[in-house]
Amino acid sequence: MNDTSDKRPSPPRHADTRVVTAGRHPPSYHGFINPPVYHASTLIYPSAEDYVAQRSRYQYGRIGTPTTEALESAIAELEGPQCAGVALLPSGLAAISTALLAVLKTGDHLLVTDNAYGPTRAFCEQILSRFGISATFYDPTIGGEIAAQFRPNTRAIYLESPGSLSFEIQDAGTIAKVAHDKGAVVLIDNTWATPLYFRPLDHGADLVIQAGTKYIGGHSDVMLGTVSANAAHIAALKQTTFLYGLCEGPDDVYLGLRGLRTLAVRLERHFKSGLEVARWLEQRPEVLRVLHPALPSHPGHALWRRDFTGASGLFSIVLKPVPQKAVYAFLDALTLFGIGPSWGGYESLAIPFDLAPARTATKWVPGGPTVRFHIGLEAVTDLIADLQRGFAALAAAA
Ligand SMILES: *Cc1c(COP(=O)(O)O)cnc(C)c1O
């Protein structure tokens, strides 16, 4: 076997290389580049004694197969040296709930960023509350001032940066430092950046969540969640995943692995096209503000520059006040932007949203109607022509 990329230990340095090489082991599969998709529940042991001693590299389909191990180890390598292991879950939301359940117990208090993904907030309010775990929400831009919000029983703090729909950037390093001084665990949803553009474990996070459904899968055809943990939390993460009986189906694991291989080139394009479209939108007379962290006009731009090495294709705009029907006319006139949830696939998307009812620690007063875009892999010229069509329809309906 002369495939040097699969010899260890000497992980290639650049992340773009690591998405290609990580988690591969052709010698184990007769030289074939990719691992087989193991459809597995039971496995059999050579003897009764081996069974009783659990003398086997794998124990059971739910616990792990060479297919799941390939994706786990690939993601672990991308997360950086602080990563002690990865759990694969059936969705991004399952990754969020599993990570929270891995660290919390009855009587604990949790701090949650006010711009968290909607179902994250609902899980805290509707499920954790049933276990006697209380959650309070904090201003995502609070930085070091977060210290004042810790209570004696604050066990964990949850971050998401940039936040869903509104794109505030959090000072993750400062918040993690305060949290650790207070003895609290730091969890972060890193779906937007992926470990290619931000590595939270390097900035003090203990558990990192990703909806692999988005950029890791990358083709709008898979539900997948991942949680990466540092050494202090990997045992609790694995135990919680195991005892809740959670696992990801082998075909979906494989789609995650397949998507991962092109993550770097796809993200580069989402970044470049997203920023081009964002800059174009910023010049439009119909647009009040563009909420894209890579634009100098974004309030979190300095933090983004400090911590992130890129931006994905997801951002929002605030339109100047127009009737709601004009916003719908704008969206309905688009032909390349699908109107639909989720994101991270190859195609462009757009949705209207209103965060006002979702905020409790901060007020959402954007100054006009808001729309979120996912910029896919289409040519920017075509996307801009489509948006021009949308603005013509908006003007006609306003
Ligand atoms: C989509 C999303 C999730 C949930 O992922 P699913 O795979 O759809 O469950 C979690 N966090 C963020 C930031 C997301 O955008």
Short mmCIF file of C-alpha atoms and ligand atoms in Angstrom, two decimals:
data_model
loop_
_atom_site.label_atom_id
_atom_site.label_comp_id
_atom_site.label_asym_id
_atom_site.label_seq_id
_atom_site.Cartn_x
_atom_site.Cartn_y
_atom_site.Cartn_z
CA MET A 1 0.00 0.00 0.00
CA ASN A 2 1.75 3.18 -1.06
CA ASP A 3 -1.07 5.58 -0.25
CA THR A 4 0.99 7.80 2.02
CA SER A 5 -2.06 9.87 2.98
CA ASP A 6 -3.24 6.96 5.07
CA LYS A 7 -0.07 6.40 7.09
CA ARG A 8 -0.15 7.63 10.63
CA PRO A 9 0.93 9.56 12.55
CA SER A 10 1.59 12.57 10.37
CA PRO A 11 -1.65 14.39 9.69
CA PRO A 12 -1.15 16.85 6.83
CA ARG A 13 -1.32 20.39 8.08
CA HIS A 14 -3.77 22.23 5.90
CA ALA A 15 -7.45 21.65 6.62
CA ASP A 16 -8.19 21.44 2.87
CA THR A 17 -5.90 18.42 2.76
CA ARG A 18 -7.32 16.91 5.92
CA VAL A 19 -10.90 16.83 4.60
CA VAL A 20 -9.53 14.61 1.84
CA THR A 21 -7.34 12.30 3.91
CA ALA A 22 -8.97 12.14 7.37
CA GLY A 23 -10.60 8.92 8.49
CA ARG A 24 -9.39 6.86 5.52
CA HIS A 25 -7.73 3.48 5.70
CA PRO A 26 -7.60 1.71 2.30
CA PRO A 27 -5.41 -1.16 3.56
CA SER A 28 -8.38 -2.33 5.65
CA TYR A 29 -10.59 -2.52 2.55
CA HIS A 30 -8.41 -4.27 -0.03
CA GLY A 31 -7.09 -0.91 -1.15
CA PHE A 32 -10.44 0.64 -1.98
CA ILE A 33 -10.38 4.33 -1.10
CA ASN A 34 -13.70 4.44 0.77
CA PRO A 35 -14.91 2.22 3.60
CA PRO A 36 -17.82 -0.11 2.88
CA VAL A 37 -21.27 0.80 4.18
CA TYR A 38 -21.66 -1.72 7.00
CA HIS A 39 -25.35 -2.51 7.46
CA ALA A 40 -24.99 -4.11 10.82
CA SER A 41 -26.74 -4.97 14.03
CA THR A 42 -25.33 -8.23 15.35
CA LEU A 43 -21.78 -9.35 15.04
CA ILE A 44 -20.53 -12.74 16.11
CA TYR A 45 -17.52 -13.59 18.22
CA PRO A 46 -15.03 -16.39 17.56
CA SER A 47 -15.79 -18.15 20.86
CA ALA A 48 -17.84 -18.01 24.06
CA GLU A 49 -14.80 -16.83 25.96
CA ASP A 50 -14.20 -14.00 23.47
CA TYR A 51 -17.85 -12.99 23.80
CA VAL A 52 -17.79 -12.90 27.60
CA ALA A 53 -14.54 -10.91 27.57
CA GLN A 54 -15.96 -8.69 24.76
CA ARG A 55 -12.77 -9.40 22.84
CA SER A 56 -13.69 -7.74 19.57
CA ARG A 57 -12.79 -4.48 17.87
CA TYR A 58 -16.54 -3.79 17.50
CA GLN A 59 -19.34 -4.88 19.84
CA TYR A 60 -22.66 -4.08 18.18
CA GLY A 61 -24.07 -2.17 15.22
CA ARG A 62 -25.51 0.58 17.40
CA ILE A 63 -22.19 1.23 19.10
CA GLY A 64 -20.02 1.55 16.03
CA THR A 65 -18.85 0.05 12.76
CA PRO A 66 -15.90 0.81 10.48
CA THR A 67 -18.25 3.14 8.56
CA THR A 68 -19.21 5.23 11.61
CA GLU A 69 -15.64 5.17 12.86
CA ALA A 70 -14.39 6.59 9.56
CA LEU A 71 -16.66 9.64 9.81
CA GLU A 72 -16.08 10.11 13.55
CA SER A 73 -12.32 10.05 13.19
CA ALA A 74 -12.40 12.34 10.14
CA ILE A 75 -14.43 14.97 12.00
CA ALA A 76 -12.25 14.57 15.10
CA GLU A 77 -9.17 15.31 13.02
CA LEU A 78 -10.76 18.47 11.59
CA GLU A 79 -11.76 19.72 15.05
CA GLY A 80 -8.11 19.92 16.07
CA PRO A 81 -5.85 18.55 18.79
CA GLN A 82 -8.30 19.22 21.66
CA CYS A 83 -10.85 16.81 20.21
CA ALA A 84 -11.00 13.51 22.10
CA GLY A 85 -13.86 11.97 20.13
CA VAL A 86 -17.06 12.46 18.17
CA ALA A 87 -20.59 11.10 18.49
CA LEU A 88 -22.81 10.73 15.41
CA LEU A 89 -26.50 11.46 15.89
CA PRO A 90 -29.57 11.16 13.66
CA SER A 91 -29.95 14.95 13.22
CA GLY A 92 -28.44 18.25 14.23
CA LEU A 93 -31.21 18.69 16.79
CA ALA A 94 -30.45 15.26 18.27
CA ALA A 95 -26.82 16.39 18.57
CA ILE A 96 -27.96 19.47 20.50
CA SER A 97 -30.24 17.57 22.89
CA THR A 98 -27.67 14.81 23.44
CA ALA A 99 -24.86 17.26 24.19
CA LEU A 100 -27.05 19.12 26.70
CA LEU A 101 -28.21 15.90 28.36
CA ALA A 102 -24.60 14.76 28.61
CA VAL A 103 -23.69 17.63 30.91
CA LEU A 104 -26.87 18.60 32.79
CA LYS A 105 -28.72 17.10 35.74
CA THR A 106 -31.72 18.01 37.90
CA GLY A 107 -31.22 21.29 39.74
CA ASP A 108 -28.75 22.70 37.24
CA HIS A 109 -29.05 26.07 35.57
CA LEU A 110 -28.13 26.65 31.93
CA LEU A 111 -27.29 29.89 30.12
CA VAL A 112 -28.40 29.95 26.46
CA THR A 113 -27.65 32.56 23.84
CA ASP A 114 -30.77 34.48 22.82
CA ASN A 115 -30.07 33.87 19.11
CA ALA A 116 -29.95 30.06 19.37
CA TYR A 117 -31.60 27.90 16.72
CA GLY A 118 -35.36 27.87 17.52
CA PRO A 119 -35.73 24.20 18.46
CA THR A 120 -32.72 24.53 20.81
CA ARG A 121 -34.67 27.12 22.77
CA ALA A 122 -37.79 24.94 22.68
CA PHE A 123 -35.82 21.92 23.95
CA CYS A 124 -34.59 23.96 26.93
CA GLU A 125 -38.03 25.40 27.68
CA GLN A 126 -40.14 22.30 27.07
CA ILE A 127 -37.94 19.28 27.83
CA LEU A 128 -35.11 20.34 30.16
CA SER A 129 -37.65 22.15 32.35
CA ARG A 130 -39.38 18.79 32.92
CA PHE A 131 -36.14 17.45 34.41
CA GLY A 132 -35.89 20.42 36.80
CA ILE A 133 -33.19 22.11 34.73
CA SER A 134 -33.73 25.84 34.31
CA ALA A 135 -32.49 27.92 31.39
CA THR A 136 -32.07 31.65 31.06
CA PHE A 137 -31.22 33.44 27.85
CA TYR A 138 -28.48 36.03 27.39
CA ASP A 139 -27.55 38.71 24.88
CA PRO A 140 -25.24 37.05 22.33
CA THR A 141 -23.04 40.16 22.17
CA ILE A 142 -22.54 40.29 25.95
CA GLY A 143 -18.88 39.16 25.95
CA GLY A 144 -17.19 39.22 29.38
CA GLU A 145 -20.24 40.81 31.02
CA ILE A 146 -21.73 37.32 31.02
CA ALA A 147 -19.98 36.78 34.39
CA ALA A 148 -22.86 38.55 36.19
CA GLN A 149 -25.40 36.02 34.85
CA PHE A 150 -23.81 32.96 36.40
CA ARG A 151 -25.60 31.52 39.40
CA PRO A 152 -24.14 29.11 41.96
CA ASN A 153 -25.88 26.24 40.11
CA THR A 154 -24.99 27.33 36.56
CA ARG A 155 -23.58 24.15 35.14
CA ALA A 156 -23.26 25.06 31.47
CA ILE A 157 -23.38 27.83 28.90
CA TYR A 158 -24.59 27.34 25.34
CA LEU A 159 -23.33 29.42 22.42
CA GLU A 160 -24.16 29.65 18.74
CA SER A 161 -22.04 31.94 16.61
CA PRO A 162 -23.11 33.46 14.37
CA GLY A 163 -26.65 33.00 15.69
CA SER A 164 -29.48 31.52 13.65
CA LEU A 165 -31.16 34.03 11.31
CA SER A 166 -29.68 37.16 12.95
CA PHE A 167 -25.92 36.42 12.66
CA GLU A 168 -24.51 38.09 15.78
CA ILE A 169 -20.95 36.92 16.44
CA GLN A 170 -20.09 35.86 19.99
CA ASP A 171 -16.77 36.38 21.74
CA ALA A 172 -16.45 32.64 22.32
CA GLY A 173 -12.96 32.74 23.85
CA THR A 174 -13.85 35.36 26.47
CA ILE A 175 -17.14 33.65 27.35
CA ALA A 176 -15.43 30.25 27.64
CA LYS A 177 -12.82 31.69 29.97
CA VAL A 178 -15.45 33.26 32.25
CA ALA A 179 -17.45 30.01 32.19
CA HIS A 180 -14.47 27.90 33.16
CA ASP A 181 -13.59 30.30 35.98
CA LYS A 182 -17.14 29.69 37.22
CA GLY A 183 -16.80 25.93 36.82
CA ALA A 184 -19.28 25.70 33.93
CA VAL A 185 -19.17 23.61 30.77
CA VAL A 186 -19.12 25.37 27.37
CA LEU A 187 -21.21 24.07 24.47
CA ILE A 188 -21.39 25.65 21.03
CA ASP A 189 -23.37 25.10 17.85
CA ASN A 190 -20.76 25.55 15.09
CA THR A 191 -22.92 24.55 12.12
CA TRP A 192 -22.47 27.83 10.21
CA ALA A 193 -18.67 27.84 10.19
CA THR A 194 -17.86 24.12 10.26
CA PRO A 195 -14.44 23.20 11.72
CA LEU A 196 -12.86 24.53 8.52
CA TYR A 197 -13.69 28.16 9.33
CA PHE A 198 -13.78 28.09 13.14
CA ARG A 199 -12.46 25.54 15.61
CA PRO A 200 -14.29 26.16 18.91
CA LEU A 201 -12.29 23.57 20.87
CA ASP A 202 -9.19 25.74 20.30
CA HIS A 203 -11.10 28.67 21.86
CA GLY A 204 -12.10 26.88 25.05
CA ALA A 205 -15.33 25.11 24.08
CA ASP A 206 -15.87 21.69 25.68
CA LEU A 207 -18.53 20.28 23.34
CA VAL A 208 -19.09 21.31 19.72
CA ILE A 209 -22.32 20.60 17.86
CA GLN A 210 -22.83 20.47 14.14
CA ALA A 211 -25.88 19.85 12.03
CA GLY A 212 -24.07 17.63 9.53
CA THR A 213 -27.33 17.92 7.60
CA LYS A 214 -26.01 21.27 6.37
CA TYR A 215 -22.51 21.68 4.91
CA ILE A 216 -21.03 18.30 5.82
CA GLY A 217 -23.75 16.46 3.90
CA GLY A 218 -23.84 19.35 1.47
CA HIS A 219 -26.39 17.92 -0.97
CA SER A 220 -29.77 18.30 0.81
CA ASP A 221 -30.16 14.54 1.02
CA VAL A 222 -29.20 13.57 4.57
CA MET A 223 -30.08 14.22 8.22
CA LEU A 224 -26.97 14.03 10.41
CA GLY A 225 -25.72 15.47 13.69
CA THR A 226 -22.30 15.42 15.27
CA VAL A 227 -20.98 16.30 18.73
CA SER A 228 -17.25 16.64 19.27
CA ALA A 229 -15.90 16.63 22.81
CA ASN A 230 -12.63 17.39 24.55
CA ALA A 231 -11.01 14.88 26.89
CA ALA A 232 -12.96 16.05 29.94
CA HIS A 233 -16.36 15.39 28.33
CA ILE A 234 -15.97 12.57 25.85
CA ALA A 235 -16.94 9.83 28.35
CA ALA A 236 -20.19 11.57 29.33
CA LEU A 237 -21.00 12.23 25.66
CA LYS A 238 -20.45 8.60 24.65
CA GLN A 239 -22.37 7.28 27.67
CA THR A 240 -25.35 9.56 26.97
CA THR A 241 -25.41 8.64 23.28
CA PHE A 242 -25.22 4.95 24.20
CA LEU A 243 -27.86 4.92 26.93
CA TYR A 244 -30.37 6.97 24.94
CA GLY A 245 -29.89 4.34 22.26
CA LEU A 246 -28.92 6.86 19.62
CA CYS A 247 -27.11 6.03 16.43
CA GLU A 248 -26.98 7.14 12.81
CA GLY A 249 -27.93 4.80 9.97
CA PRO A 250 -25.02 3.54 7.85
CA ASP A 251 -26.18 5.02 4.53
CA ASP A 252 -26.51 8.45 6.09
CA VAL A 253 -23.11 8.11 7.76
CA TYR A 254 -21.71 7.30 4.35
CA LEU A 255 -23.37 10.36 2.78
CA GLY A 256 -21.77 12.46 5.51
CA LEU A 257 -18.38 10.99 4.74
CA ARG A 258 -18.87 11.49 1.02
CA GLY A 259 -19.97 15.10 1.51
CA LEU A 260 -17.04 15.83 3.79
CA ARG A 261 -14.50 15.13 1.04
CA THR A 262 -15.62 18.17 -0.95
CA LEU A 263 -16.37 20.42 2.03
CA ALA A 264 -13.36 22.69 1.50
CA VAL A 265 -14.02 23.42 -2.19
CA ARG A 266 -17.75 23.83 -1.65
CA LEU A 267 -17.29 26.19 1.29
CA GLU A 268 -14.77 28.29 -0.62
CA ARG A 269 -17.40 28.81 -3.31
CA HIS A 270 -20.24 29.46 -0.82
CA PHE A 271 -17.97 32.02 0.91
CA LYS A 272 -16.97 33.83 -2.28
CA SER A 273 -20.43 33.82 -3.89
CA GLY A 274 -22.17 34.63 -0.60
CA LEU A 275 -19.99 37.66 -0.06
CA GLU A 276 -20.44 38.86 -3.65
CA VAL A 277 -24.22 38.63 -3.38
CA ALA A 278 -24.14 40.24 0.10
CA ARG A 279 -22.09 43.19 -1.26
CA TRP A 280 -24.48 43.57 -4.18
CA LEU A 281 -27.48 43.52 -1.82
CA GLU A 282 -25.82 46.11 0.42
CA GLN A 283 -25.86 48.58 -2.53
CA ARG A 284 -29.53 48.05 -3.32
CA PRO A 285 -31.86 50.95 -2.44
CA GLU A 286 -34.48 48.47 -1.13
CA VAL A 287 -32.07 47.08 1.48
CA LEU A 288 -31.58 48.67 4.89
CA ARG A 289 -28.85 46.32 6.19
CA VAL A 290 -27.11 43.09 5.30
CA LEU A 291 -26.38 40.79 8.24
CA HIS A 292 -23.23 39.06 7.01
CA PRO A 293 -20.28 38.83 9.43
CA ALA A 294 -17.68 39.17 6.65
CA LEU A 295 -18.97 42.63 5.69
CA PRO A 296 -17.13 45.51 7.45
CA SER A 297 -20.56 47.03 8.23
CA HIS A 298 -21.45 44.03 10.43
CA PRO A 299 -21.23 44.81 14.19
CA GLY A 300 -19.42 41.51 14.78
CA HIS A 301 -16.97 41.94 11.91
CA ALA A 302 -13.87 42.51 14.09
CA LEU A 303 -14.61 39.35 16.12
CA TRP A 304 -15.26 37.41 12.92
CA ARG A 305 -11.90 38.56 11.52
CA ARG A 306 -10.15 37.61 14.76
CA ASP A 307 -11.63 34.12 15.14
CA PHE A 308 -12.89 32.84 11.78
CA THR A 309 -11.00 31.93 8.62
CA GLY A 310 -14.02 32.15 6.33
CA ALA A 311 -17.76 32.61 6.05
CA SER A 312 -20.35 30.25 4.71
CA GLY A 313 -23.13 31.09 2.28
CA LEU A 314 -25.82 31.88 4.83
CA PHE A 315 -26.79 35.44 5.79
CA SER A 316 -29.83 37.70 6.18
CA ILE A 317 -30.99 41.10 4.98
CA VAL A 318 -33.24 43.74 6.46
CA LEU A 319 -35.43 45.39 3.83
CA LYS A 320 -36.60 48.99 4.10
CA PRO A 321 -40.20 48.95 5.36
CA VAL A 322 -42.62 47.55 2.75
CA PRO A 323 -45.91 45.70 3.17
CA GLN A 324 -45.56 41.97 3.87
CA LYS A 325 -47.19 41.19 0.53
CA ALA A 326 -44.29 42.96 -1.25
CA VAL A 327 -41.82 40.71 0.60
CA TYR A 328 -43.80 37.66 -0.51
CA ALA A 329 -43.91 39.00 -4.09
CA PHE A 330 -40.10 39.39 -3.97
CA LEU A 331 -39.63 35.80 -2.78
CA ASP A 332 -42.24 34.28 -5.08
CA ALA A 333 -40.62 35.95 -8.11
CA LEU A 334 -37.30 34.17 -7.47
CA THR A 335 -36.67 31.18 -9.71
CA LEU A 336 -33.22 29.99 -8.53
CA PHE A 337 -33.80 30.53 -4.82
CA GLY A 338 -36.05 27.85 -3.41
CA ILE A 339 -38.31 28.87 -0.54
CA GLY A 340 -37.49 26.35 2.12
CA PRO A 341 -35.87 25.62 5.48
CA SER A 342 -32.49 24.12 6.21
CA TRP A 343 -29.44 25.09 4.11
CA GLY A 344 -25.89 23.98 3.35
CA GLY A 345 -26.77 22.12 0.16
CA TYR A 346 -25.60 23.03 -3.34
CA GLU A 347 -28.71 25.11 -4.05
CA SER A 348 -29.75 28.63 -3.13
CA LEU A 349 -32.62 29.25 -0.74
CA ALA A 350 -34.54 32.20 0.68
CA ILE A 351 -37.06 32.52 3.52
CA PRO A 352 -38.85 35.35 5.29
CA PHE A 353 -38.60 35.37 9.08
CA ASP A 354 -39.56 37.33 12.17
CA LEU A 355 -37.51 36.86 15.31
CA ALA A 356 -39.44 39.27 17.53
CA PRO A 357 -41.51 36.53 19.26
CA ALA A 358 -38.39 34.35 19.69
CA ARG A 359 -36.34 36.78 21.77
CA THR A 360 -36.45 37.09 25.54
CA ALA A 361 -33.10 38.61 26.60
CA THR A 362 -32.85 41.08 23.74
CA LYS A 363 -35.31 42.95 21.55
CA TRP A 364 -35.43 42.20 17.82
CA VAL A 365 -36.17 45.52 16.13
CA PRO A 366 -34.50 45.21 12.73
CA GLY A 367 -36.25 48.25 11.17
CA GLY A 368 -37.94 46.36 8.34
CA PRO A 369 -38.88 42.93 7.04
CA THR A 370 -36.16 40.30 7.16
CA VAL A 371 -35.14 37.59 4.69
CA ARG A 372 -32.52 34.87 5.06
CA PHE A 373 -30.54 33.66 2.04
CA HIS A 374 -28.46 30.59 1.45
CA ILE A 375 -26.16 31.19 -1.50
CA GLY A 376 -25.59 27.92 -3.31
CA LEU A 377 -23.15 26.89 -5.98
CA GLU A 378 -24.93 28.49 -8.96
CA ALA A 379 -23.20 31.27 -10.92
CA VAL A 380 -23.43 34.60 -9.08
CA THR A 381 -24.48 36.43 -12.26
CA ASP A 382 -27.58 34.22 -12.48
CA LEU A 383 -28.35 34.65 -8.78
CA ILE A 384 -28.11 38.42 -9.07
CA ALA A 385 -30.34 38.43 -12.16
CA ASP A 386 -32.84 36.40 -10.14
CA LEU A 387 -32.71 38.86 -7.25
CA GLN A 388 -33.23 41.72 -9.72
CA ARG A 389 -36.41 39.97 -10.84
CA GLY A 390 -37.40 39.72 -7.18
CA PHE A 391 -36.84 43.43 -6.55
CA ALA A 392 -38.92 44.32 -9.63
CA ALA A 393 -41.78 42.24 -8.20
CA LEU A 394 -41.29 43.88 -4.80
CA ALA A 395 -41.55 47.35 -6.33
CA ALA A 396 -44.69 46.36 -8.24
CA ALA A 397 -46.36 45.08 -5.05
CA ALA A 398 -45.23 47.85 -2.66
C1 LIG B 1 -30.44 23.14 10.96
C2 LIG B 1 -29.77 23.49 12.22
C3 LIG B 1 -29.78 22.62 13.31
C4 LIG B 1 -30.59 21.34 13.29
O1 LIG B 1 -30.13 20.42 12.39
P1 LIG B 1 -31.11 19.25 11.87
O2 LIG B 1 -30.18 18.29 11.25
O3 LIG B 1 -32.05 19.91 10.91
O4 LIG B 1 -31.79 18.69 13.06
C5 LIG B 1 -29.07 22.97 14.42
N1 LIG B 1 -28.39 24.12 14.49
C6 LIG B 1 -28.36 25.00 13.48
C7 LIG B 1 -27.59 26.26 13.62
C8 LIG B 1 -29.05 24.72 12.32
O5 LIG B 1 -29.06 25.60 11.32
#
